[in-house]
PDB file of C-alpha atoms in Angstrom:
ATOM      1  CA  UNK A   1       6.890  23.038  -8.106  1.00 35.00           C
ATOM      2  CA  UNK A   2      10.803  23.323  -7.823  1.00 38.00           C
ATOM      3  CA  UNK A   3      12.509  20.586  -9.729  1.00 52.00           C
ATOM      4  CA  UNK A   4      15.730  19.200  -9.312  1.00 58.00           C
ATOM      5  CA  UNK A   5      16.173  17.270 -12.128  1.00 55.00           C
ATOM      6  CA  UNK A   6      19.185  18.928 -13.245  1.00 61.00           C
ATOM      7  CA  UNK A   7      21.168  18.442 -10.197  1.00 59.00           C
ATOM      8  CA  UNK A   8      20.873  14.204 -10.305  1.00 58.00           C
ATOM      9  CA  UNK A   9      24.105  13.497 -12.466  1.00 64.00           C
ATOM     10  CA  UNK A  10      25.803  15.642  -9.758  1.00 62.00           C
ATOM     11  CA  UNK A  11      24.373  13.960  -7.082  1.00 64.00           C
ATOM     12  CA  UNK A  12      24.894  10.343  -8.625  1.00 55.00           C
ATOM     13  CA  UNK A  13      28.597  11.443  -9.022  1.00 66.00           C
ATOM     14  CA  UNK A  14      29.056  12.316  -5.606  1.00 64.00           C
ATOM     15  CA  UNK A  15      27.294   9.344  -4.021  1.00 66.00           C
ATOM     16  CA  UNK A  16      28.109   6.467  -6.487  1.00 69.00           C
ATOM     17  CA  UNK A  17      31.909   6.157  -5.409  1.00 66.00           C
ATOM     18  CA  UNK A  18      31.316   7.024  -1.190  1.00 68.00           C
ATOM     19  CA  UNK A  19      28.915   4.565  -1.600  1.00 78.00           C
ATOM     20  CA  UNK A  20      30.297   1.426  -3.324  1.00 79.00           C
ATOM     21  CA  UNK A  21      27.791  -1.371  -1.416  1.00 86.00           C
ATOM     22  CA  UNK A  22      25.078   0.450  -2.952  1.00 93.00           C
ATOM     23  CA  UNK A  23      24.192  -1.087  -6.971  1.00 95.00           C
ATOM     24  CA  UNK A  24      23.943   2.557  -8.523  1.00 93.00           C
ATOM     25  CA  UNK A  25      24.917   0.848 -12.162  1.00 94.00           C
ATOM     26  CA  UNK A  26      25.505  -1.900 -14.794  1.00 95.00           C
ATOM     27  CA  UNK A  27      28.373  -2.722 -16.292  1.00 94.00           C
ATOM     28  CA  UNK A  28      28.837   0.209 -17.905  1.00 94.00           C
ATOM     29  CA  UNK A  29      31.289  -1.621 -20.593  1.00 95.00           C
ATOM     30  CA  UNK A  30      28.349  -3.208 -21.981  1.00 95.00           C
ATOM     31  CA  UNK A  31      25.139  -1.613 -23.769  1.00 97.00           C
ATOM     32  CA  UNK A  32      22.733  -3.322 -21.550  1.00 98.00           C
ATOM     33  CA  UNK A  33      20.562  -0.661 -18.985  1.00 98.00           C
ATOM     34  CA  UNK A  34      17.296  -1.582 -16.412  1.00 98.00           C
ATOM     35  CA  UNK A  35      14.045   0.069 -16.506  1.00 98.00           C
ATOM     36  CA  UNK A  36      12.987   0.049 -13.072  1.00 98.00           C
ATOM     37  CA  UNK A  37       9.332   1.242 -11.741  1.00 98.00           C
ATOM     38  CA  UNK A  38       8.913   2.774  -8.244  1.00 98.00           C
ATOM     39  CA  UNK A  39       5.682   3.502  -6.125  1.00 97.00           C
ATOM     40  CA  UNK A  40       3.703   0.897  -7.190  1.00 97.00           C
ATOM     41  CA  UNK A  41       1.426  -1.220  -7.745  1.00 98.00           C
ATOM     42  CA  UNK A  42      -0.743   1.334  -8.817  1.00 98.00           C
ATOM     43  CA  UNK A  43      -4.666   0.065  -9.902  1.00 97.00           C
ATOM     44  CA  UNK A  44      -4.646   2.294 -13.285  1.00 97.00           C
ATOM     45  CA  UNK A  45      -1.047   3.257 -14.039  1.00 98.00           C
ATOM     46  CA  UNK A  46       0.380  -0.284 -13.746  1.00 98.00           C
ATOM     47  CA  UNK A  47      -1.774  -2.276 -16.159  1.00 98.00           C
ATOM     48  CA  UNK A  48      -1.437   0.560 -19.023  1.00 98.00           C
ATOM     49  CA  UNK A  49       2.810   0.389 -18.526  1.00 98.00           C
ATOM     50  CA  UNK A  50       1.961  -3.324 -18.616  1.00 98.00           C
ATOM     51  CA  UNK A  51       0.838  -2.947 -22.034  1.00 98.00           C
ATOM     52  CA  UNK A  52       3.885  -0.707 -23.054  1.00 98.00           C
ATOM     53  CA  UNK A  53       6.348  -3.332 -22.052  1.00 98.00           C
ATOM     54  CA  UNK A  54       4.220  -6.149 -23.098  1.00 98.00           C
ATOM     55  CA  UNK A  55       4.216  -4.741 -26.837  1.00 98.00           C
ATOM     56  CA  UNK A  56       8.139  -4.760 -27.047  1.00 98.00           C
ATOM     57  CA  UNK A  57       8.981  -7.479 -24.457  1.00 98.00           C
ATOM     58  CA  UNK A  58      11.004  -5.516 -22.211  1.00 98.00           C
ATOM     59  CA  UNK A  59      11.745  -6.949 -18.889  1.00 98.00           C
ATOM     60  CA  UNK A  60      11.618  -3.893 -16.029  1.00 98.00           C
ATOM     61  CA  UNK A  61      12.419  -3.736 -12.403  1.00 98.00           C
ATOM     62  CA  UNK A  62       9.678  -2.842  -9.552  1.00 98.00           C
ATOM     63  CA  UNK A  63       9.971  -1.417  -6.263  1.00 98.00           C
ATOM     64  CA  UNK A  64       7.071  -1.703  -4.448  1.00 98.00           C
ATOM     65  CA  UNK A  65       5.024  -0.291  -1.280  1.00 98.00           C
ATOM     66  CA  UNK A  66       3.498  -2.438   0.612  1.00 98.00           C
ATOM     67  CA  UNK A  67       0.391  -0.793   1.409  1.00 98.00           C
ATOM     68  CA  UNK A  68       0.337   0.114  -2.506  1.00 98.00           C
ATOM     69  CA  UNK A  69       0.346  -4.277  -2.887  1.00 98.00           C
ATOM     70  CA  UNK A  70      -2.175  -4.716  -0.744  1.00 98.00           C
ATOM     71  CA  UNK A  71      -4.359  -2.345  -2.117  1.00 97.00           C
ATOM     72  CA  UNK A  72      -4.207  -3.975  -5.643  1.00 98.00           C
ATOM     73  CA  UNK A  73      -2.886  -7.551  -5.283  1.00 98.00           C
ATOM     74  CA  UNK A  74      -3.825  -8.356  -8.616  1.00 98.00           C
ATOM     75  CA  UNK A  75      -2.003  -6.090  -9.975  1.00 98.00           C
ATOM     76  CA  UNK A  76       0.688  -7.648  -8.456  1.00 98.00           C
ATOM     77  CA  UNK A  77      -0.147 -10.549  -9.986  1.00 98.00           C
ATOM     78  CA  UNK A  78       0.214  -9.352 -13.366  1.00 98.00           C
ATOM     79  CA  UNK A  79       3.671  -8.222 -12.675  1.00 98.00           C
ATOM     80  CA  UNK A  80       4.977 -11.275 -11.652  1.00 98.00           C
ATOM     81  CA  UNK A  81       3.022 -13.615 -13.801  1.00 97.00           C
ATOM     82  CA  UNK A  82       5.129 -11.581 -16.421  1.00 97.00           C
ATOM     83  CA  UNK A  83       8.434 -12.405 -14.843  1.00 96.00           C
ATOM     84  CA  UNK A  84       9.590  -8.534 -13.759  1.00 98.00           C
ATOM     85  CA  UNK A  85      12.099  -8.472 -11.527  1.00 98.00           C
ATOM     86  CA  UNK A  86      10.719  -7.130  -7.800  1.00 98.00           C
ATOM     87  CA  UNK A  87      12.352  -5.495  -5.320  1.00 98.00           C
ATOM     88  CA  UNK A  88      10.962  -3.223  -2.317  1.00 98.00           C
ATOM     89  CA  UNK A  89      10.726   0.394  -1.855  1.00 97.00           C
ATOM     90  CA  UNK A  90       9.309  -0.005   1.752  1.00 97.00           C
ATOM     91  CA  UNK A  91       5.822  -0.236   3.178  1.00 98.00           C
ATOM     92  CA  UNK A  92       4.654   2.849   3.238  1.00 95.00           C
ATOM     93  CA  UNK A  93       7.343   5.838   1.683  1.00 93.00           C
ATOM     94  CA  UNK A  94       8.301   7.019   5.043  1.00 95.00           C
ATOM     95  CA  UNK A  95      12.140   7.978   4.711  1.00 94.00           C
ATOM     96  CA  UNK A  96      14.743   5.010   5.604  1.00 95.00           C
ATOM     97  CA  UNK A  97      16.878   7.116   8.033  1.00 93.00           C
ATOM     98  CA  UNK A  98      13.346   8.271   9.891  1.00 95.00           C
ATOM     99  CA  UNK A  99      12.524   5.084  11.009  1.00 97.00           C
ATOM    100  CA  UNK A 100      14.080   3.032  14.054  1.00 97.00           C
ATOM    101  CA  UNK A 101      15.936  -0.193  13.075  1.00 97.00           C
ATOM    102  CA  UNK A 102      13.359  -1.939  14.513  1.00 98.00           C
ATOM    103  CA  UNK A 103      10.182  -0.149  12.169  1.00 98.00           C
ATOM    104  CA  UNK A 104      12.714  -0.308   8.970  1.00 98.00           C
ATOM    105  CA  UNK A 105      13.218  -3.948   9.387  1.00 98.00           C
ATOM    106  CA  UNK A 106       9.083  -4.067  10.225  1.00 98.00           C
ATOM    107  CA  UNK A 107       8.539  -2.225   7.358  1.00 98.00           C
ATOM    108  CA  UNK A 108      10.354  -4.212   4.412  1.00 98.00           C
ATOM    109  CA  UNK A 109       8.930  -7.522   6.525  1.00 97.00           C
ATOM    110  CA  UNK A 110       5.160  -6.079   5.867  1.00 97.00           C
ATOM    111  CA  UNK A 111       6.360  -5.540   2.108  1.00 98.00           C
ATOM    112  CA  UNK A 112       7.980  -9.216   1.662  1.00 97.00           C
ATOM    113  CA  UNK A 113       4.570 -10.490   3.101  1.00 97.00           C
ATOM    114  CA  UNK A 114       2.392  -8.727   1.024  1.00 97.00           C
ATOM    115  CA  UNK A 115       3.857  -9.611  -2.066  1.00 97.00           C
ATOM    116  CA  UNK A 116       4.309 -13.658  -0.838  1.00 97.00           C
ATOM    117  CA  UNK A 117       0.345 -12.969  -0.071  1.00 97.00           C
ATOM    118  CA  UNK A 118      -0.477 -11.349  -3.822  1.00 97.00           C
ATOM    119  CA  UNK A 119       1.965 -13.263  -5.860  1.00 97.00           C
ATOM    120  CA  UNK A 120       2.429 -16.639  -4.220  1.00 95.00           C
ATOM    121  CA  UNK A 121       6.123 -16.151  -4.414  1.00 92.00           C
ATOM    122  CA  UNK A 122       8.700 -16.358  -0.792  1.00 91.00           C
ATOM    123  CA  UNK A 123       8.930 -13.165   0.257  1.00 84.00           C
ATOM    124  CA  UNK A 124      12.088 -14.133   1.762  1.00 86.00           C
ATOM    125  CA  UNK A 125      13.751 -14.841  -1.670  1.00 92.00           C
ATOM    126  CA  UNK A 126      13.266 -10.230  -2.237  1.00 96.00           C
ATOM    127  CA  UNK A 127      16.213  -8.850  -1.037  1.00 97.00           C
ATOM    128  CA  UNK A 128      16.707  -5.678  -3.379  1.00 98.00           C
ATOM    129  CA  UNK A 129      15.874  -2.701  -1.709  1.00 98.00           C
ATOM    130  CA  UNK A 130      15.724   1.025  -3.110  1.00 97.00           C
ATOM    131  CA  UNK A 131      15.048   3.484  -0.180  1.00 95.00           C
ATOM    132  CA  UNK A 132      12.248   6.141  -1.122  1.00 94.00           C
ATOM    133  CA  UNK A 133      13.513   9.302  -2.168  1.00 90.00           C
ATOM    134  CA  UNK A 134      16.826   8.041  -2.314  1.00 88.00           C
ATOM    135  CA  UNK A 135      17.500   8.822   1.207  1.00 89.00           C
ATOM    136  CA  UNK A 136      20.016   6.691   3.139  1.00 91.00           C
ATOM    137  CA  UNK A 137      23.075   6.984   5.921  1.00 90.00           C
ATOM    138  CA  UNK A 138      25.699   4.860   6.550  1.00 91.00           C
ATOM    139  CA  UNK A 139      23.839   2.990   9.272  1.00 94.00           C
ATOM    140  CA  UNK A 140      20.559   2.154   7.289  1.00 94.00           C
ATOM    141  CA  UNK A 141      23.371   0.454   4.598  1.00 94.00           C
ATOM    142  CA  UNK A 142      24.855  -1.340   7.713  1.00 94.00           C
ATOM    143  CA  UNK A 143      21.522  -2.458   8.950  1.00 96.00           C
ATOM    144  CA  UNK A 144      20.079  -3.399   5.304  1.00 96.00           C
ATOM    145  CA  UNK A 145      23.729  -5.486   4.839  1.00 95.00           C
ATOM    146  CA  UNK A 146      23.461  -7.073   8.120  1.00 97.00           C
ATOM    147  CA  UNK A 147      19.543  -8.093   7.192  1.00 97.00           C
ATOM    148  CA  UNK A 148      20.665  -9.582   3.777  1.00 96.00           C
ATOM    149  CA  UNK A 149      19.013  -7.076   1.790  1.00 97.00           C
ATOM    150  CA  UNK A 150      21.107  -5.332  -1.385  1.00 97.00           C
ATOM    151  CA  UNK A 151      20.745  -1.726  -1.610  1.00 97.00           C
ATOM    152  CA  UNK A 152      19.453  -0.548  -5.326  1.00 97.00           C
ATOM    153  CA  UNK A 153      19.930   2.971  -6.335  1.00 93.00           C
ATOM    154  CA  UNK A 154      19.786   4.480  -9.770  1.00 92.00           C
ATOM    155  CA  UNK A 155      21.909   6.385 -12.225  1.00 92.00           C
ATOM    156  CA  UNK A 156      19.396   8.020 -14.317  1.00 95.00           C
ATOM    157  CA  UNK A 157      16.420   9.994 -12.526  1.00 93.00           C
ATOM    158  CA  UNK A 158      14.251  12.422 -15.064  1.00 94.00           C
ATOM    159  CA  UNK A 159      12.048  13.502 -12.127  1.00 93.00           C
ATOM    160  CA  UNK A 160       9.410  11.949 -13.697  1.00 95.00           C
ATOM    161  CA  UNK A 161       6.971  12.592 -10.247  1.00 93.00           C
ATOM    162  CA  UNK A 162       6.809  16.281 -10.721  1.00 92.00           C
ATOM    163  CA  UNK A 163       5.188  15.792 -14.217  1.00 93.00           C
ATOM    164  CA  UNK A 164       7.235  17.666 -16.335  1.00 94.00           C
ATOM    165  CA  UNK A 165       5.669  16.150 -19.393  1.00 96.00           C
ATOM    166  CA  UNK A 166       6.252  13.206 -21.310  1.00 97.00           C
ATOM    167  CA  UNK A 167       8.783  15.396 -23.946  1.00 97.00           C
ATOM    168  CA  UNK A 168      11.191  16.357 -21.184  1.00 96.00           C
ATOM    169  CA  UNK A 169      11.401  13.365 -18.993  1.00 97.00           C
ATOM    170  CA  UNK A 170      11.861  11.298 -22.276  1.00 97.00           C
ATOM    171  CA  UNK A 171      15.130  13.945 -23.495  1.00 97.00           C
ATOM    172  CA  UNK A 172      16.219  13.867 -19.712  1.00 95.00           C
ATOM    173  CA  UNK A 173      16.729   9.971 -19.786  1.00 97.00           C
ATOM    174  CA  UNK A 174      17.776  10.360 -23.288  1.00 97.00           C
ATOM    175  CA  UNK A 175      20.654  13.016 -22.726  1.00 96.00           C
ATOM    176  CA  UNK A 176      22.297  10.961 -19.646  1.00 95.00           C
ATOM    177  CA  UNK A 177      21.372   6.992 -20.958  1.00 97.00           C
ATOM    178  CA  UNK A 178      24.721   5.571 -20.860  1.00 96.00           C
ATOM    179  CA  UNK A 179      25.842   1.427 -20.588  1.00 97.00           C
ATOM    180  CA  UNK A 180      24.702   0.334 -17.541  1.00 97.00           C
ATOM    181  CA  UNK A 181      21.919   3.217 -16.728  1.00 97.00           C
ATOM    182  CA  UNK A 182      19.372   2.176 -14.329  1.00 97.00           C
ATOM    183  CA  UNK A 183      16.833   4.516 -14.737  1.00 98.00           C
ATOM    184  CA  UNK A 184      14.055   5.542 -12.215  1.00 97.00           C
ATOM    185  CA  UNK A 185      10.618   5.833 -13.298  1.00 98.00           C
ATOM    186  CA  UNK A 186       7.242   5.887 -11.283  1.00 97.00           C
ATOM    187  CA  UNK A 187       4.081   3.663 -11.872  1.00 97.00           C
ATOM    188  CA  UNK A 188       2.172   5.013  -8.396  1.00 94.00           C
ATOM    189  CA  UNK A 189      -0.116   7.793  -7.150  1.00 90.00           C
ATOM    190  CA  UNK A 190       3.016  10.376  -8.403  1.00 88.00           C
ATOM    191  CA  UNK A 191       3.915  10.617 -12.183  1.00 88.00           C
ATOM    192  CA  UNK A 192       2.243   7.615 -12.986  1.00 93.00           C
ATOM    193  CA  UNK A 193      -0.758   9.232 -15.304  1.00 95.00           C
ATOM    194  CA  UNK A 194       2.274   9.736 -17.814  1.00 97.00           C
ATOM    195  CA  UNK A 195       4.391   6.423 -17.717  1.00 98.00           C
ATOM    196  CA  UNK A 196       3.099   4.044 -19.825  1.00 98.00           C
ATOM    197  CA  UNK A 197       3.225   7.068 -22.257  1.00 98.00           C
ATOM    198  CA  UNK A 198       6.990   7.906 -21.070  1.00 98.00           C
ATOM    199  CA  UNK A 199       7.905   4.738 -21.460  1.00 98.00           C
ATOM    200  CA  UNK A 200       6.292   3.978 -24.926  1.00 98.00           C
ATOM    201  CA  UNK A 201       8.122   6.968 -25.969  1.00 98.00           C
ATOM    202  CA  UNK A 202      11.901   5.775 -24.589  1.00 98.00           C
ATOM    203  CA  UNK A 203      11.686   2.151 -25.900  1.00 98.00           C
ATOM    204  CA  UNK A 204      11.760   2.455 -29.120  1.00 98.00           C
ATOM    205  CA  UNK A 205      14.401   5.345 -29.130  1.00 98.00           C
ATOM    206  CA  UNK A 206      16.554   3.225 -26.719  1.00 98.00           C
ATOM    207  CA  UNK A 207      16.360   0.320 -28.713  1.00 98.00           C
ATOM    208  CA  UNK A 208      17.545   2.287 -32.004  1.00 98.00           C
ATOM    209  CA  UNK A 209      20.253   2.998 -29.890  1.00 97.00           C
ATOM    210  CA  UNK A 210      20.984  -0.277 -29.820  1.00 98.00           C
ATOM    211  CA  UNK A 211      20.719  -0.594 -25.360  1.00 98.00           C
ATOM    212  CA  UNK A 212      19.458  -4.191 -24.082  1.00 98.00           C
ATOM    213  CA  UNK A 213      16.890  -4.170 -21.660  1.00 98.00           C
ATOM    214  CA  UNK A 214      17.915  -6.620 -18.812  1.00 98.00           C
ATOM    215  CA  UNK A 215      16.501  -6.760 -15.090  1.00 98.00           C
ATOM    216  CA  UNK A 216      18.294  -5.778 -11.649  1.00 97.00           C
ATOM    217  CA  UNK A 217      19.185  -9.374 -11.104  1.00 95.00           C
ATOM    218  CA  UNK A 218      21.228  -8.819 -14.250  1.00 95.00           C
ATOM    219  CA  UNK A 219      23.354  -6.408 -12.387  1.00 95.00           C
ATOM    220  CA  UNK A 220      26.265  -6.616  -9.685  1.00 86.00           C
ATOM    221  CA  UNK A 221      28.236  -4.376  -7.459  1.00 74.00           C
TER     222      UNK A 221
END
């Protein structure tokens, strides 16, 4: 499978300043950087990175499907009950700019209600969006802004979802972690057999680094 991995700094570089109302980083004067999870809630995957973070008390960032939460609500449970950030990667992974305005704002509607459903929380009060794929235009920003929603991108993406192997996705974050990374990783159907192991591999490296682990909420434009 052709990977891209390589080509993600340039893209970030490109995209980051045309697209200032669009959180692609942290403060990047401070050593603090966000694990974020996308895909999921995943029945297998999810429990076993639950145990990763768990073990070092690392907060982490999901974006969710919303057919993946209804699928495994208690999952979803766990998540929260653990007090991750969530945010929401659409219903069903169907590219933002592919959809009408009308079936986008459908589609993150169906996600807010299955998580209020799994996780007893308002699904109103999940406004951070990351668009699957990364793909976005102008208008879907325009639309998400004028909805309320905040637009979450990343800085760091190993291309975990081909599975390259736990060795190079780990020395991909590790060779472009910088303050402020927020780095992409996936806990659904697509890379997620390896990321509790990714991740139990990049904590403890990270953290001899001396990065803090903080949420998305941490994090502003």
């Amino acid at each position: 499978m052709l990977q891209f991995a390589p080509l993600f700094p340039l893209i970030y570089r490109v995209l980051q300043p045309s697209f200032p109302n669009c959180l692609w980083t942290g403060n990047t004067n401070c050593k603090k950087i966000a694990l974020t999870f996308d895909d999921g809630p995943h029945r297998h995957h999810t429990p076993q990175l639950l145990e990763v973070l768990d073990y070092y008390k690392i907060p982490a960032s999901f974006f969710w499907l919303g057919v993946c939460v209804q699928q495994a609500p208690q999952i979803a449970k766990m998540v929260h009950a653990r007090n991750h950030w969530i945010g929401l990667h659409g219903y069903d992974h169907r590219n933002f700019p592919m959809l009408s305005p009308q079936e986008l704002k459908d589609s993150l509607e169906k996600t807010q209600a299955a998580i209020e459903s799994a996780c007893n929380i308002p699904g109103q009060l999940i406004r951070d969006v990351r668009p699957p794929n990364g793909f976005f235009t102008p208008n879907t920003l325009k639309l998400l802004k004028k909805w309320d929603y905040r637009p979450v991108m990343w800085s760091v993406v190993p291309e975990d979802w081909v599975r390259p192997g736990v060795n190079t996705v780990t020395q991909r974050v590790l060779n472009q972690v910088q303050n402020g990374s927020i780095i992409v990783l996936h806990d659904g159907y697509f890379g997620g057999e390896d990321v509790a192991e990714t991740t139990a591999a990049l904590i403890p490296k990270l953290l001899e680094q001396r990065y803090e682990f903080v949420t998305i909420k941490d994090f502003r434009f």
